[in-house]
Structures are given as structure tokens and as C-alpha cells.
CSV table of C-alpha atoms in Angstrom, one decimal:
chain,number,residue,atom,x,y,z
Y,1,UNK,CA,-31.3,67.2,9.9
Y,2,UNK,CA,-27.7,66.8,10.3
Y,3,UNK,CA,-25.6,65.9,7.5
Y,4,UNK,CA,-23.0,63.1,7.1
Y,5,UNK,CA,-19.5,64.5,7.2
Y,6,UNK,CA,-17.8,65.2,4.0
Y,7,UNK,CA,-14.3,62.8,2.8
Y,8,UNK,CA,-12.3,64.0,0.6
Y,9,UNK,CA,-11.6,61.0,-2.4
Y,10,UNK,CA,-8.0,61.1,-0.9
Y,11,UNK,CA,-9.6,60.8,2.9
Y,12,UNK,CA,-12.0,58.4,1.4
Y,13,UNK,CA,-9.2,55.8,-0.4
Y,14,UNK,CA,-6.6,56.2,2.7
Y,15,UNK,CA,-9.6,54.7,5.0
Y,16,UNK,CA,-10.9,52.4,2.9
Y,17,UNK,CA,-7.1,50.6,2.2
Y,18,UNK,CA,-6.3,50.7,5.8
Y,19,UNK,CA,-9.6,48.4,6.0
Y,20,UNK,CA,-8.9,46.3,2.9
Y,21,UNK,CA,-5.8,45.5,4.4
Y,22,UNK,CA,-7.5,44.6,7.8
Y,23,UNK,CA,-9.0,42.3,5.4
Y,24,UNK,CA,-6.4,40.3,3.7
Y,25,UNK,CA,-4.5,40.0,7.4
Y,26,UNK,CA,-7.8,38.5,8.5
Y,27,UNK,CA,-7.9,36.3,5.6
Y,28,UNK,CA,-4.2,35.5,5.5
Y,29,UNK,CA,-4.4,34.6,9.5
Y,30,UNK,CA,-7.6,32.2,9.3
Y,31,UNK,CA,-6.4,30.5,6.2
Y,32,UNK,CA,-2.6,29.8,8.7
Y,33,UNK,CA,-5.0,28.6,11.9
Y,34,UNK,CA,-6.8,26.1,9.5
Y,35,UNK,CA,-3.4,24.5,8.1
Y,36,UNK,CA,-4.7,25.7,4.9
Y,37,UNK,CA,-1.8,25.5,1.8
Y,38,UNK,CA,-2.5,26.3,-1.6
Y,39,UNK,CA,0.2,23.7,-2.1
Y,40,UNK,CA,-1.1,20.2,-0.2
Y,41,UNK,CA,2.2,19.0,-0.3
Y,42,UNK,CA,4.1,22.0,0.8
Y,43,UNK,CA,6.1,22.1,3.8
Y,44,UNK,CA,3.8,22.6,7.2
Y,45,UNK,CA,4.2,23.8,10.4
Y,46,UNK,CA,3.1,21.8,13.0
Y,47,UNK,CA,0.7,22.9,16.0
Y,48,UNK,CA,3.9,22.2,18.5
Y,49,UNK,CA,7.5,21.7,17.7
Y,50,UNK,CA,8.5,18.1,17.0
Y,51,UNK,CA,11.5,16.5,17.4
Y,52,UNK,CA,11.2,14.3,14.3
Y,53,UNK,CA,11.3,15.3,10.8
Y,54,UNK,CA,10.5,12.1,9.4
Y,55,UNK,CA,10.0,8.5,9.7
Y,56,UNK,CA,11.7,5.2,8.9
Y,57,UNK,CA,8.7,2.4,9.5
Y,58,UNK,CA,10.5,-1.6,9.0
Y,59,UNK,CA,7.0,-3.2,8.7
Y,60,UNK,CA,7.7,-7.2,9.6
Y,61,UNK,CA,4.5,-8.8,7.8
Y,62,UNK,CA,3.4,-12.1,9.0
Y,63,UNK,CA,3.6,-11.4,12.9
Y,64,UNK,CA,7.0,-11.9,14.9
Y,65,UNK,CA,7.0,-13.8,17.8
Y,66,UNK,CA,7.4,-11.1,20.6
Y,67,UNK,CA,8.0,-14.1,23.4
Y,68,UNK,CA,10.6,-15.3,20.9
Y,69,UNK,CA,12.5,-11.6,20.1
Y,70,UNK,CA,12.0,-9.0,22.5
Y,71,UNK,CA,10.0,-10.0,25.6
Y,72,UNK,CA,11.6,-12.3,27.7
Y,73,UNK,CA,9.8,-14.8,30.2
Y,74,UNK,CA,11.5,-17.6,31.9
Y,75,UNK,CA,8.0,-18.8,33.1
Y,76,UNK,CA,7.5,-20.5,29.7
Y,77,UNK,CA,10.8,-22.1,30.2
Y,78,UNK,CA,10.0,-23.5,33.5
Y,79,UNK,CA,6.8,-24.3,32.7
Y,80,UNK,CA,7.2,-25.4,28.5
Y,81,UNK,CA,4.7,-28.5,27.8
Y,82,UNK,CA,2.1,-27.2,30.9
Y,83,UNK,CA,-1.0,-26.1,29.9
Y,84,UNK,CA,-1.8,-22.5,30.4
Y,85,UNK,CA,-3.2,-21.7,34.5
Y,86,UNK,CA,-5.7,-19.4,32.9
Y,87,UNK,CA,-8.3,-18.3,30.1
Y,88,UNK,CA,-7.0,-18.2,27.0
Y,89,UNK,CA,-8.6,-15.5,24.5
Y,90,UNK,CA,-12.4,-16.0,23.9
Y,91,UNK,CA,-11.5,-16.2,19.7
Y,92,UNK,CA,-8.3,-17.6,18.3
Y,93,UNK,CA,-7.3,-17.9,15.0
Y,94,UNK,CA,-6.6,-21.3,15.2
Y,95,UNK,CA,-6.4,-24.3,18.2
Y,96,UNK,CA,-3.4,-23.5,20.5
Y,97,UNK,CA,-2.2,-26.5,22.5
Y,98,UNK,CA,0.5,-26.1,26.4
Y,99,UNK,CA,3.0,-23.9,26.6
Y,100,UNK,CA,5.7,-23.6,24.3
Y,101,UNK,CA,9.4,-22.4,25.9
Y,102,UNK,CA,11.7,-19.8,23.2
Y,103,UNK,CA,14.3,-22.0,21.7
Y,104,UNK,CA,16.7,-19.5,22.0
Y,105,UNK,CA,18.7,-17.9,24.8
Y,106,UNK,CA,17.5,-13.7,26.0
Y,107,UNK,CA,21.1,-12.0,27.0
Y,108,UNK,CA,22.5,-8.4,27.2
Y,109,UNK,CA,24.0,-8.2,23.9
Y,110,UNK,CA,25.6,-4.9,24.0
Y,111,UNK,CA,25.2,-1.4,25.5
Y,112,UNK,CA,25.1,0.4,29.2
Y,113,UNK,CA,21.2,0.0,29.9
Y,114,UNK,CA,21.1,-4.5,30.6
Y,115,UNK,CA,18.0,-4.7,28.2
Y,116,UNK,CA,18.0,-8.3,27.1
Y,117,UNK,CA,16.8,-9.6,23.6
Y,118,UNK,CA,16.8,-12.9,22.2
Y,119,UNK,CA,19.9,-14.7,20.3
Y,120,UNK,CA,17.9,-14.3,17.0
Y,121,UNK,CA,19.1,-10.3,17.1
Y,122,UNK,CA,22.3,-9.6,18.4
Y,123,UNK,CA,23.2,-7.0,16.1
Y,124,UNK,CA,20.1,-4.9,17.2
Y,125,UNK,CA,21.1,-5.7,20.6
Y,126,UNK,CA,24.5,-4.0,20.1
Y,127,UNK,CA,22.4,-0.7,19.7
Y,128,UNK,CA,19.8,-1.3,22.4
Y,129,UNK,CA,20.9,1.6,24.2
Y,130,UNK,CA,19.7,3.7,21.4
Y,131,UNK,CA,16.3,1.7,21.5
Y,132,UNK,CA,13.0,1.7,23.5
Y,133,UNK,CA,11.3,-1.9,23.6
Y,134,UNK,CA,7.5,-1.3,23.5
Y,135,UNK,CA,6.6,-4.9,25.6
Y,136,UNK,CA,2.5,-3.5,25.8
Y,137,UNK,CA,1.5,-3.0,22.6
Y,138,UNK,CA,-2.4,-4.0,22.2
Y,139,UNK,CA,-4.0,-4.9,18.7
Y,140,UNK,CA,-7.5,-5.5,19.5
Y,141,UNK,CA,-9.2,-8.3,18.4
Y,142,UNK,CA,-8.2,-9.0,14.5
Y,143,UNK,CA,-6.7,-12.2,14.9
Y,144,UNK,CA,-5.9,-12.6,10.8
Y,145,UNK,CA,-3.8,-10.7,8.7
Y,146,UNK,CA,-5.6,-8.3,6.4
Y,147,UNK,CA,-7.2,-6.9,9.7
Y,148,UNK,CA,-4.3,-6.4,11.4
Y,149,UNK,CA,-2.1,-5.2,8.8
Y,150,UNK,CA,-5.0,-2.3,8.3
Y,151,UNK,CA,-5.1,-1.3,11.9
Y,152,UNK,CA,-1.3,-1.0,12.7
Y,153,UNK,CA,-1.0,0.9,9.2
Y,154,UNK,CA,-4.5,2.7,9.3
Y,155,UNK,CA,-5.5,2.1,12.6
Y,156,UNK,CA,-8.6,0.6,11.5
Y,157,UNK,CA,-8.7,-2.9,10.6
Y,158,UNK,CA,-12.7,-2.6,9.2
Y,159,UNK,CA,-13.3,1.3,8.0
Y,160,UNK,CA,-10.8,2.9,5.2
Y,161,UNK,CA,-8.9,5.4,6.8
Y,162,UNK,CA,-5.8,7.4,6.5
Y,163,UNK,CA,-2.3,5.5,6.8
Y,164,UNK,CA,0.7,6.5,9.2
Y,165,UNK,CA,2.8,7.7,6.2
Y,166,UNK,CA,-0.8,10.2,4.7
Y,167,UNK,CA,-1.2,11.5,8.0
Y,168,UNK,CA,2.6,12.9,8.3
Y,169,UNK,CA,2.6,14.1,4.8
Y,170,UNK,CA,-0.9,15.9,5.4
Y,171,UNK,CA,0.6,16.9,8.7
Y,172,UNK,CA,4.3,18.2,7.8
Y,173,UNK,CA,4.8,18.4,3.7
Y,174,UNK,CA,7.9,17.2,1.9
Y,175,UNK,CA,11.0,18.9,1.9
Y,176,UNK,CA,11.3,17.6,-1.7
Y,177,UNK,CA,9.0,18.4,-4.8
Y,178,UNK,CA,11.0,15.9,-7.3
Y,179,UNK,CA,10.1,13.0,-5.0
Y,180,UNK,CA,6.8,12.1,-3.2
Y,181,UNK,CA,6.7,12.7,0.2
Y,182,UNK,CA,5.8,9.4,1.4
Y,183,UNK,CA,7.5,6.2,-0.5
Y,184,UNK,CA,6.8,2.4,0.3
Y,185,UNK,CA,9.5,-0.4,-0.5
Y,186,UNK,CA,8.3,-3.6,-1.7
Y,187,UNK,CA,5.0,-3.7,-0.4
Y,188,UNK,CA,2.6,-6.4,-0.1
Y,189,UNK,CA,-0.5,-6.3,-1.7
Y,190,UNK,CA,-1.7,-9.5,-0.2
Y,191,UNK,CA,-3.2,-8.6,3.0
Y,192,UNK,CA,-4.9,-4.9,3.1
Y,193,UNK,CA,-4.0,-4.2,-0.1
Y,194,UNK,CA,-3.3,-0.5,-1.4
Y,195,UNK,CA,-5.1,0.6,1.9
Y,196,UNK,CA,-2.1,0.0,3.9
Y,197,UNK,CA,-0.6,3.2,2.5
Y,198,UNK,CA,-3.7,4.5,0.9
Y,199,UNK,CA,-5.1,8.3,2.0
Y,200,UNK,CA,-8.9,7.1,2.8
Y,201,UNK,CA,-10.9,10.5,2.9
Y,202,UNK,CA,-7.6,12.7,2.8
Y,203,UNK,CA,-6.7,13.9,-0.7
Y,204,UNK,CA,-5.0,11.1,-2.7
Y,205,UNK,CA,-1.7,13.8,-3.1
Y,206,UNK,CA,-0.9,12.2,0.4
Y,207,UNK,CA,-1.1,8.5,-0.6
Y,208,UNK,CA,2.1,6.3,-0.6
Y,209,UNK,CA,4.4,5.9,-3.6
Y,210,UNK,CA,4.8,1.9,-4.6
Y,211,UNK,CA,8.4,1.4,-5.2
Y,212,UNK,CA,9.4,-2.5,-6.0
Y,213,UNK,CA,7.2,-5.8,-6.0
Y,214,UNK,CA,9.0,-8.0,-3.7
Y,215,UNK,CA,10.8,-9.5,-6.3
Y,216,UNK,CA,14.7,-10.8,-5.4
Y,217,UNK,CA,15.8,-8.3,-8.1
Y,218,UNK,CA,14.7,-5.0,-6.1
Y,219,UNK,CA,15.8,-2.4,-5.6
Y,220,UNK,CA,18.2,-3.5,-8.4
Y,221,UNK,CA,15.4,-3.4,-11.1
Y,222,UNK,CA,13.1,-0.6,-9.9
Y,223,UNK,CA,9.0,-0.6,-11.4
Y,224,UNK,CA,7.8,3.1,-10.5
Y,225,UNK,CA,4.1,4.2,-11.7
Y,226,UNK,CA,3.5,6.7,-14.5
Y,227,UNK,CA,6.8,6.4,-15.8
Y,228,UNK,CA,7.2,5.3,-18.8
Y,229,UNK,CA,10.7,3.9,-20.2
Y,230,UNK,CA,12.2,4.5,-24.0
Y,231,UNK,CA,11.1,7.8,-24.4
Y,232,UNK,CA,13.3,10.9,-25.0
Y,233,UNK,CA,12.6,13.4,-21.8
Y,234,UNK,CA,11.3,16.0,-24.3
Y,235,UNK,CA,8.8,13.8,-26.1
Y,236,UNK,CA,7.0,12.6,-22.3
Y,237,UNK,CA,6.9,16.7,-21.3
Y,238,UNK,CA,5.1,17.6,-24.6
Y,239,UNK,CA,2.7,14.7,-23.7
Y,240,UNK,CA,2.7,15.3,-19.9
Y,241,UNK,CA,1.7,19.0,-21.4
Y,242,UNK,CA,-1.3,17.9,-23.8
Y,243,UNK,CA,-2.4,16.0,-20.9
Y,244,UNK,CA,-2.6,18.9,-18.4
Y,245,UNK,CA,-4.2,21.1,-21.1
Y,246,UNK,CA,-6.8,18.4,-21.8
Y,247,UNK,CA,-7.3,17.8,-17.9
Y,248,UNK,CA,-7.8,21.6,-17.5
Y,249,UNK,CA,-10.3,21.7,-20.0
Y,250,UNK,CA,-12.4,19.2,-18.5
Y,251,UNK,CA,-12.0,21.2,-15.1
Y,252,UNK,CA,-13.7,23.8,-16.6
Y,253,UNK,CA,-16.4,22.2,-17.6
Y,254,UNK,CA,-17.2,20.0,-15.2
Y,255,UNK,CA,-15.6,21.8,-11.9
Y,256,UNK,CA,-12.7,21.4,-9.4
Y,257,UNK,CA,-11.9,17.3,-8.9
Y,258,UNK,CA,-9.4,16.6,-6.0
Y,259,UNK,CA,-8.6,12.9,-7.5
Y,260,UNK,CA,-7.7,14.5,-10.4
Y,261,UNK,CA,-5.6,17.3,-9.4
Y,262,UNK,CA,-4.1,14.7,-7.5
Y,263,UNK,CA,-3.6,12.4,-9.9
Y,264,UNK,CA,-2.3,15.4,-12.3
Y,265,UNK,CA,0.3,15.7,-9.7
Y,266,UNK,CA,1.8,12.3,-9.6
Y,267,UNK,CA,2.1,12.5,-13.3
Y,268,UNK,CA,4.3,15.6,-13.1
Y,269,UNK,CA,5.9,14.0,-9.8
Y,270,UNK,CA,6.5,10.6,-11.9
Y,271,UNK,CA,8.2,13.0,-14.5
Y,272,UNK,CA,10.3,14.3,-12.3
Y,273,UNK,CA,11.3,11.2,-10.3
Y,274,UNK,CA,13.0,9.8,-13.4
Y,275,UNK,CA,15.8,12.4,-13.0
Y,276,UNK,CA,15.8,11.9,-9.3
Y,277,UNK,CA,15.0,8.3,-8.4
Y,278,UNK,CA,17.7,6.7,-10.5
Y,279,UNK,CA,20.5,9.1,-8.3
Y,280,UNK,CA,18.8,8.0,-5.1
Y,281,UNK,CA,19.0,4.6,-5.8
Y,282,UNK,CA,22.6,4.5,-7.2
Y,283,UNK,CA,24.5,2.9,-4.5
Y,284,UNK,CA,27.7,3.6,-6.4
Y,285,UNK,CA,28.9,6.5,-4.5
Y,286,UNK,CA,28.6,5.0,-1.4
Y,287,UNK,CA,32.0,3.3,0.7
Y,288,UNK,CA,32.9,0.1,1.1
Y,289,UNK,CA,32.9,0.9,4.4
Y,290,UNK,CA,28.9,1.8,4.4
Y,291,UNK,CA,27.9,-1.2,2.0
Y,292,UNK,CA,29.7,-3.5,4.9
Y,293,UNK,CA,27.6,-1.9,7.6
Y,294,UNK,CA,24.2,-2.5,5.9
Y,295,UNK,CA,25.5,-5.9,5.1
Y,296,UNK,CA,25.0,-5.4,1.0
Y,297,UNK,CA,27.1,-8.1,-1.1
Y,298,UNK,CA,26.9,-10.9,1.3
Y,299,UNK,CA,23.8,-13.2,2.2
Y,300,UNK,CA,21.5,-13.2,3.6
Y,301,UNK,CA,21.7,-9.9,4.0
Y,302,UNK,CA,22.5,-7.9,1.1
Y,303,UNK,CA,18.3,-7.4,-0.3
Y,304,UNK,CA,17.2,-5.8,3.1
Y,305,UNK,CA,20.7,-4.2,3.3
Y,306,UNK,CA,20.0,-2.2,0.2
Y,307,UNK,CA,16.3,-1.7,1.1
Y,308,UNK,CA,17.7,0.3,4.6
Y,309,UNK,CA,20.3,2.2,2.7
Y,310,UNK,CA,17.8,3.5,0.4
Y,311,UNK,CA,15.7,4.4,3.3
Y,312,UNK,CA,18.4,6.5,4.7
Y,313,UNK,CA,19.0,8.4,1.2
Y,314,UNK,CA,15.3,8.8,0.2
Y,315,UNK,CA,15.3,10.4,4.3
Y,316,UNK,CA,18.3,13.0,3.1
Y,317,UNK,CA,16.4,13.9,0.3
Y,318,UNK,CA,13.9,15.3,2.2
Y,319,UNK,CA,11.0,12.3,2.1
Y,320,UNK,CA,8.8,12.3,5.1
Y,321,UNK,CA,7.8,8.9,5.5
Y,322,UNK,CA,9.7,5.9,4.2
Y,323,UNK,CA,8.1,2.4,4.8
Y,324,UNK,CA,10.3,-0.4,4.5
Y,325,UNK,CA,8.5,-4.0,4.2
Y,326,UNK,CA,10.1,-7.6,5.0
Y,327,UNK,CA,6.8,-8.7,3.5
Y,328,UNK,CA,4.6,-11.6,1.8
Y,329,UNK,CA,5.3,-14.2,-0.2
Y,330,UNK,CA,9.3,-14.4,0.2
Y,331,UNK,CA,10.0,-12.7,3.5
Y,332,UNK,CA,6.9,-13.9,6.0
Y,333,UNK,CA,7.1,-13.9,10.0
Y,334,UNK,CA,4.0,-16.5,10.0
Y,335,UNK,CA,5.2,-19.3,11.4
Y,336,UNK,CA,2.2,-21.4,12.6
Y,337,UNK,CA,4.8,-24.5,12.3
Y,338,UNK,CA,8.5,-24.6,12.0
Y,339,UNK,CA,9.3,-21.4,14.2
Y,340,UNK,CA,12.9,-22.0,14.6
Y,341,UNK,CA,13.7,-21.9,10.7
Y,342,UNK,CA,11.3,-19.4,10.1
Y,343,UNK,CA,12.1,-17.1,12.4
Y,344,UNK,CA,16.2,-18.0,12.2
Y,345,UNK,CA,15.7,-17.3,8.5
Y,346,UNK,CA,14.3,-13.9,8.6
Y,347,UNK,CA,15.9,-12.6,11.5
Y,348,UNK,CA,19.4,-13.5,9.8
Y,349,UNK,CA,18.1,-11.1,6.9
Y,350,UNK,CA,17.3,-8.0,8.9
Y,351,UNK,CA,19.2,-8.2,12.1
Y,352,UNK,CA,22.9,-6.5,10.2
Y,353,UNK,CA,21.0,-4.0,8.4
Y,354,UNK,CA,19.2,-2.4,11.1
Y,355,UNK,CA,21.3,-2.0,13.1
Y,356,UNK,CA,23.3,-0.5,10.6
Y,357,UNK,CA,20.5,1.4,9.6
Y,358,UNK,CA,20.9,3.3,12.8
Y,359,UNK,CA,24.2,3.3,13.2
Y,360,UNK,CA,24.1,5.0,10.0
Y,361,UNK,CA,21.6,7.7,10.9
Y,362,UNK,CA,23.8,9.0,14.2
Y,363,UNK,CA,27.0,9.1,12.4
Y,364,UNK,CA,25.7,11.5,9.7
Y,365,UNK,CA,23.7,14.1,12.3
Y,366,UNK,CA,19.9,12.2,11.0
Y,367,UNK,CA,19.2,9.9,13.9
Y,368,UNK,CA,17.8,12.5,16.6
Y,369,UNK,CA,15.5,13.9,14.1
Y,370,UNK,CA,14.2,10.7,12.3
Y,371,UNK,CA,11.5,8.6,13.8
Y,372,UNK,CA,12.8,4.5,13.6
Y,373,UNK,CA,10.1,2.2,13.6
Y,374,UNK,CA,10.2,-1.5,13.9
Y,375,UNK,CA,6.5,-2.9,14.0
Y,376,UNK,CA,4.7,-6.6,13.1
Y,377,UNK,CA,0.8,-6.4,12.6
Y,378,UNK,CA,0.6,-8.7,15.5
Y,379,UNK,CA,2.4,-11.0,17.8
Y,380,UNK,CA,2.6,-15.0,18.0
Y,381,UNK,CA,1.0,-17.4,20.9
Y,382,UNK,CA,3.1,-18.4,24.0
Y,383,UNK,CA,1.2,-21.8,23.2
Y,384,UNK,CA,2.3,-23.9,21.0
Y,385,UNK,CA,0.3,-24.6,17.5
Y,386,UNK,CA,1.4,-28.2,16.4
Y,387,UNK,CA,5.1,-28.7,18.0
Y,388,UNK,CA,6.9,-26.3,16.5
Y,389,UNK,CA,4.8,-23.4,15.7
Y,390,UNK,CA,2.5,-20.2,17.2
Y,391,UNK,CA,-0.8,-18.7,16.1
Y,392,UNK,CA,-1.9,-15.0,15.8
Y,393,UNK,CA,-2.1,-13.2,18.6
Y,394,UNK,CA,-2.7,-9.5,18.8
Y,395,UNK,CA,-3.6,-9.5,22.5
Y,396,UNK,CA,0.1,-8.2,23.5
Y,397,UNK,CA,3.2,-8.1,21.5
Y,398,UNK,CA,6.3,-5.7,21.2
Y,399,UNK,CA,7.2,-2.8,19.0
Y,400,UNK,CA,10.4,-0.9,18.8
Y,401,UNK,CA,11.3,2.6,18.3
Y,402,UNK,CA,14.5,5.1,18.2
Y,403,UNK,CA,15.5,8.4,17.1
Y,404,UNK,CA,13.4,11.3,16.8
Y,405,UNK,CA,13.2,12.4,20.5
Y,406,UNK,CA,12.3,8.8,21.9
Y,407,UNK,CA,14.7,7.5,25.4
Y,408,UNK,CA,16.6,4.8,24.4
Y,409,UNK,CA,18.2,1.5,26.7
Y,410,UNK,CA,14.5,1.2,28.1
Y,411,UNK,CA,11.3,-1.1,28.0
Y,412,UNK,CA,7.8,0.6,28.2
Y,413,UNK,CA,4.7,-1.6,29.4
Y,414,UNK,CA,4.9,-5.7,30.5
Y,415,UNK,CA,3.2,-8.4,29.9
Y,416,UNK,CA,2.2,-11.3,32.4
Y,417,UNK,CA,4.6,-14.3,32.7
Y,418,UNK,CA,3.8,-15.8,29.9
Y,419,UNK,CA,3.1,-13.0,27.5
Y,420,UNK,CA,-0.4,-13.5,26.9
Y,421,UNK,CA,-1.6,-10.1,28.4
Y,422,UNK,CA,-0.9,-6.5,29.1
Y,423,UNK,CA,-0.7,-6.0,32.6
Y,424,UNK,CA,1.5,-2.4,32.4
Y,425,UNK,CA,0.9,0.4,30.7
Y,426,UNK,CA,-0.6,-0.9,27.5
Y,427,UNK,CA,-0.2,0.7,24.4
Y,428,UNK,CA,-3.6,0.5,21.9
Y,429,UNK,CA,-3.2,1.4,18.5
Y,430,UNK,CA,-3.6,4.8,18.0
Y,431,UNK,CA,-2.2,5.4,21.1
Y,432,UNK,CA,1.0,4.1,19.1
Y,433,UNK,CA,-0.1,6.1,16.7
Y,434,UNK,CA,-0.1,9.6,18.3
């Protein structure tokens, strides 16, 4: 019988380390192709290189009238008070009447490119050049709010999944431990609810942050969860530490709980945020010059003004996602009567600060990495509801984007003449999602 070769312990060791080392490299190279991070929140590295680093989302709740803002069609001029020559959708939210014509004029406002936009946004016009209108966007079938709202944010509006601003934190991490990675301004709770920035079946680490409550006093007067006012720093960390000691105990016993390592994570974020968040939002240190261009001090402008400036200093700071809401019950797009005022009123509120919003972004080296959104859960009917008004309708409406990579001065996609349907390149949901 022949004998095993003899190691020496030396021979034996050397071998064995070169394969325990095998071993961790295996380990350390599986863990990278699964995304995995022992931190969920630290910085990621994406399966190809992106252009954008983060994103800016202006959410317009209520539904703007894309036949009224960004899609032009002299059809429902020539033909306003006509009934429509065709179909209109099998389920409407409510009766729709003839044709109704845009009381307001479409022109080139600004720019190289001849893109035309209505009179209700000439100061978004003036940048157009650094803007690509989306005229094919498709919403499905949700024809009321809370359904819509859900599927642009989620892009479900029945099941509870992940929203736009969970996915890029899951997908990319913050640059910023002090702040959470993903921060909504004054949303609405009123249609969707929570969802609308909610995680769904990702880790709750990657849920939104609700700063403000719509009120005319934000961001002024700023409500942030788990932080509690009119205690000394030292007296919340000894409590914040009893907490965590308590919370670990219970881990012991009862075994690892996502929801509450995530929720012991916005605690210590919430702690940490009331050193940072009160610097972010001091808009003392900024020019004259930059207050003028957001439109803050003057009305109507000077609440969504402030709302965009933040947006660009919670995007320097390193936050991924920053969600900015024109929302329900002061600032509402749904204009099912009286479309002139109430789309003249809001438009007059937004129009300044965008733009400046952008302008902003390219003159401090942020705009060709940072995703600009400008969405509406849904557009409004070329027919008229009552005389002065438009229903639901999220067969086709418009959505705009700049920075981060995306060709500006251009539309994408068309409508037919009157607006109703995609007939170019439509655009689904998660299509505008990926």
C-alpha cells in the first residue's frame, strides 16, 4: 500500500493559507457581483457608468394640462366647440363635452432649438435648449388621483412597490451619512399617501425623508421626524444610547429585524440632521444675486423659490434623490373648471424658480450630473368639462427632463392633433422609469 506523502507543519500551513485566502477572494468577489454592502446606505457602484449622480423630481400634483403647457395643437383651435371625430376613451373620470382650444398663445420663448411652449412658462422657455419635452408619455388606465400618483412615483398604481427616490438610494447610496439619502419637500399625503416615497419590499433605510407639511410657513418653519426640540445635544445622545442598548438587547433575543435596524438608523440619522439640516436650510449665506434668480422675497414666487434652492443645496450635500412637490390642498393642478386661473395661478408660482433652478445647477458645474425632473401624475382632456375646465386623462401627456446626460432643445414622442393619443414613440411608465 502506498503511503500519503509526508507535509511538514510549515508545508502544511503555507498550503492551507494560500487556500484560505482563495477563500475570502471568493467570498469578497460574490458578495461585490450581488451589490451586497454591509452598509445599505453606503455609496454603490452601479452595473454601468451613469451620467447622473442624483436627481431633482418637481412633482406637479393635480394633473397639468399638457394641451395647455407643452404640447401644442392648433387643431383644437381650429376646431374649439366641435365634437371630437373619434372614440373617446372607453372610462373617463367624468363626462367630457367638444373640444376645448388653449387660451393661451404656444411661441419660441427663448433658445437656438424653435421648441415652442405655451405663454403660461416663458421663463422655462428661456432654457428650453437645456430641456427635452417628453409629448408621449402613457399612464395607463388610472383615471383618479391616488392611482396615478402611485404609478408615476411607484410605478404601480394597485401593488405597493418601491418609489423612484428608494430605488436610486438602493441603487447608488448617499454621499452623505448626516442627511438621508433621499428627502421629499412638502408632500402630500392625500392621494397615495406615504407610498409615494415609501420602500415597499426594499428595506425601509431607503424610504423618503418627510420634510415640511405644505404649510405657507415652509421651509421657514421646518417639522423633521425623530427630532425632538428643547433638549441639550448631550441629553438626546445618552437617550439615543439607552435606546440602541435596549434595541440590541431585544435583537438578541428575538433575532435580526430589518424594520428595526432601519428604524435604529433614522434615529441616529434624525440626531445627526439637527446639526446638518438647520445649515442646509439657512438661506443666509446665499447672494442677492441667487435669491433674485429663484424668485425668493417676491410673490408669487418666493415659497417654491425657496423649495428649489433647497433642492440645489440638499443636491451639494451629497443627497441622491430630492423630490420637490407643488402639491394638495394649496398648490393643485386639478382644474376640472376654471382652467385659466388655475393654471395662470400655479404656473406664475413655479415658472421663475425652475428655471432658475437650472440655471443655477450649470453655473456651479451640477447640472450635467443631476437628473431634472418635471412630472404631473397625469394629463388633462382636450375636451372641455363644463366651459372652462378638463378631466383626468392619463392616456398621453408630457413630461420634462434636463441635466444628467439627457439632449436638450428637443421633443421625444407626439400625440395626435388633438392630444388625445400617443401616436410616436410612446413612453409607459416604467419605461420613464428606467
Amino acid at each position: 500500500m502506498n503511503c500519503p506523502p509526508r507535509h511538514s507543519r510549515r508545508e502544511l500551513l503555507g498550503r492551507a493559507a494560500c487556500g484560505f485566502g482563495s477563500t475570502a477572494l471568493a467570498a469578497m468577489l460574490a458578495g461585490e457581483a450581488r451589490g451586497e454592502r454591509s452598509d445599505p446606505l453606503a455609496v454603490g457602484v452601479p452595473h454601468f457608468p451613469a451620467r447622473a449622480k442624483r436627481v431633482i423630481f418637481l412633482f406637479l400634483h393635480g394633473g397639468m394640462s399638457h394641451v395647455d403647457s407643452f404640447d401644442k395643437k392648433p387643431e383644437l383651435v381650429k376646431r374649439n366647440g366641435q365634437p371630437l371625430p373619434f372614440a373617446k376613451p372607453a372610462f373617463e373620470f367624468a363626462p367630457t363635452g367638444n373640444l376645448l382650444a388653449s387660451p393661451w398663445k404656444f411661441r419660441v420663448h427663448g433658445g437656438e432649438s424653435g421648441v415652442e411652449i405655451s405663454d403660461l412658462f416663458p421663463e422655462i422657455g428661456s432654457v428650453i435648449d437645456d430641456i427635452c419635452v417628453i409629448n408621449s408619455i402613457s399612464g395607463g388606465k388610472e383615471v383618479s388621483h391616488g392611482p396615478a400618483c402611485l404609478r408615476l412615483n411607484t410605478g404601480d398604481g394597485t401593488f405597493n412597490r418601491p418609489s423612484l427616490g428608494a430605488w436610486t438610494l438602493y441603487g447608488l447610496g448617499t454621499d452623505n451619512s448626516d442627511l438621508p439619502g433621499f428627502i421629499t419637500l412638502t408632500p402630500s399625503l392625500y392621494h397615495g399617501g406615504a407610498q409615494n416615497y415609501g420602500s415597499a419590499f426594499l428595506p425601509a433605510s431607503y424610504q423618503g425623508t418627510s420634510i415640511g407639511d405644505g404649510s405657507a410657513e415652509f421651509p421657514r418653519s421646518v417639522a423633521i421626524a425623530n427630532v425632538t426640540p428643547g433638549r441639550s445635544r448631550d441629553v438626546q445622545r445618552l437617550q439615543l444610547d439607552l435606546l440602541a442598548s435596549a434595541n440590541r438587547e431585544h435583537v438578541e433575543r428575538t433575532g435580526a429585524d430589518a424594520r428595526l435596524d432601519a428604524r435604529i438608523r433614522a434615529f441616529e440619522t434624525a440626531f445627526r440632521m439637527q446639526t446638518s439640516i438647520p445649515r442646509v436650510f439657512d438661506l443666509s449665506s446665499e447672494s442677492k444675486e441667487t435669491l433674485a434668480l429663484y424668485g425668493i422675497g417676491e410673490k408669487p414666487t418666493d415659497e417654491y423659490g425657496r423649495e428649489c434652492l433647497l433642492a440645489r443645496r440638499l443636491a451639494e450635500t451629497g443627497v441622491r434623490f430630492i423630490q420637490v412637490n407643488h402639491s394638495y390642498p394649496r398648490n393643485y393642478w386639478d382644474a376640472h373648471g376654471g382652467l385659466r386661473n388655475n393654471h395662470s395661478t400655479n404656473a406664475r408660482k413655479i415658472d421663475r424658480p425652475i428655471a432658475g433652478l437650472i440655471r443655477d445647477l450649470k453655473r456651479r458645474g451640477l447640472f450635467d450630473d443631476t437628473l431634472i425632473v418635471l412630472g404631473t401624475e397625469f394629463g388633462r382632456t382636450p375636451a372641455a368639462q363644463g366651459n372652462d375646465g378638463r378631466d383626468h386623462h392619463p392616456h398621453a401627456f408630457s413630461i420634462l427632463m434636463a441635466g444628467g446626460g439627457i439632449r436638450g432643445g428637443i421633443r421625444y414622442g407626439s400625440t395626435d392633433e388633438f392630444g388625445y393619443y400617443v401616436v410616436e414613440n410612446k413612453v409607459t411608465i416604467p419605461d420613464f422609469h428606467a
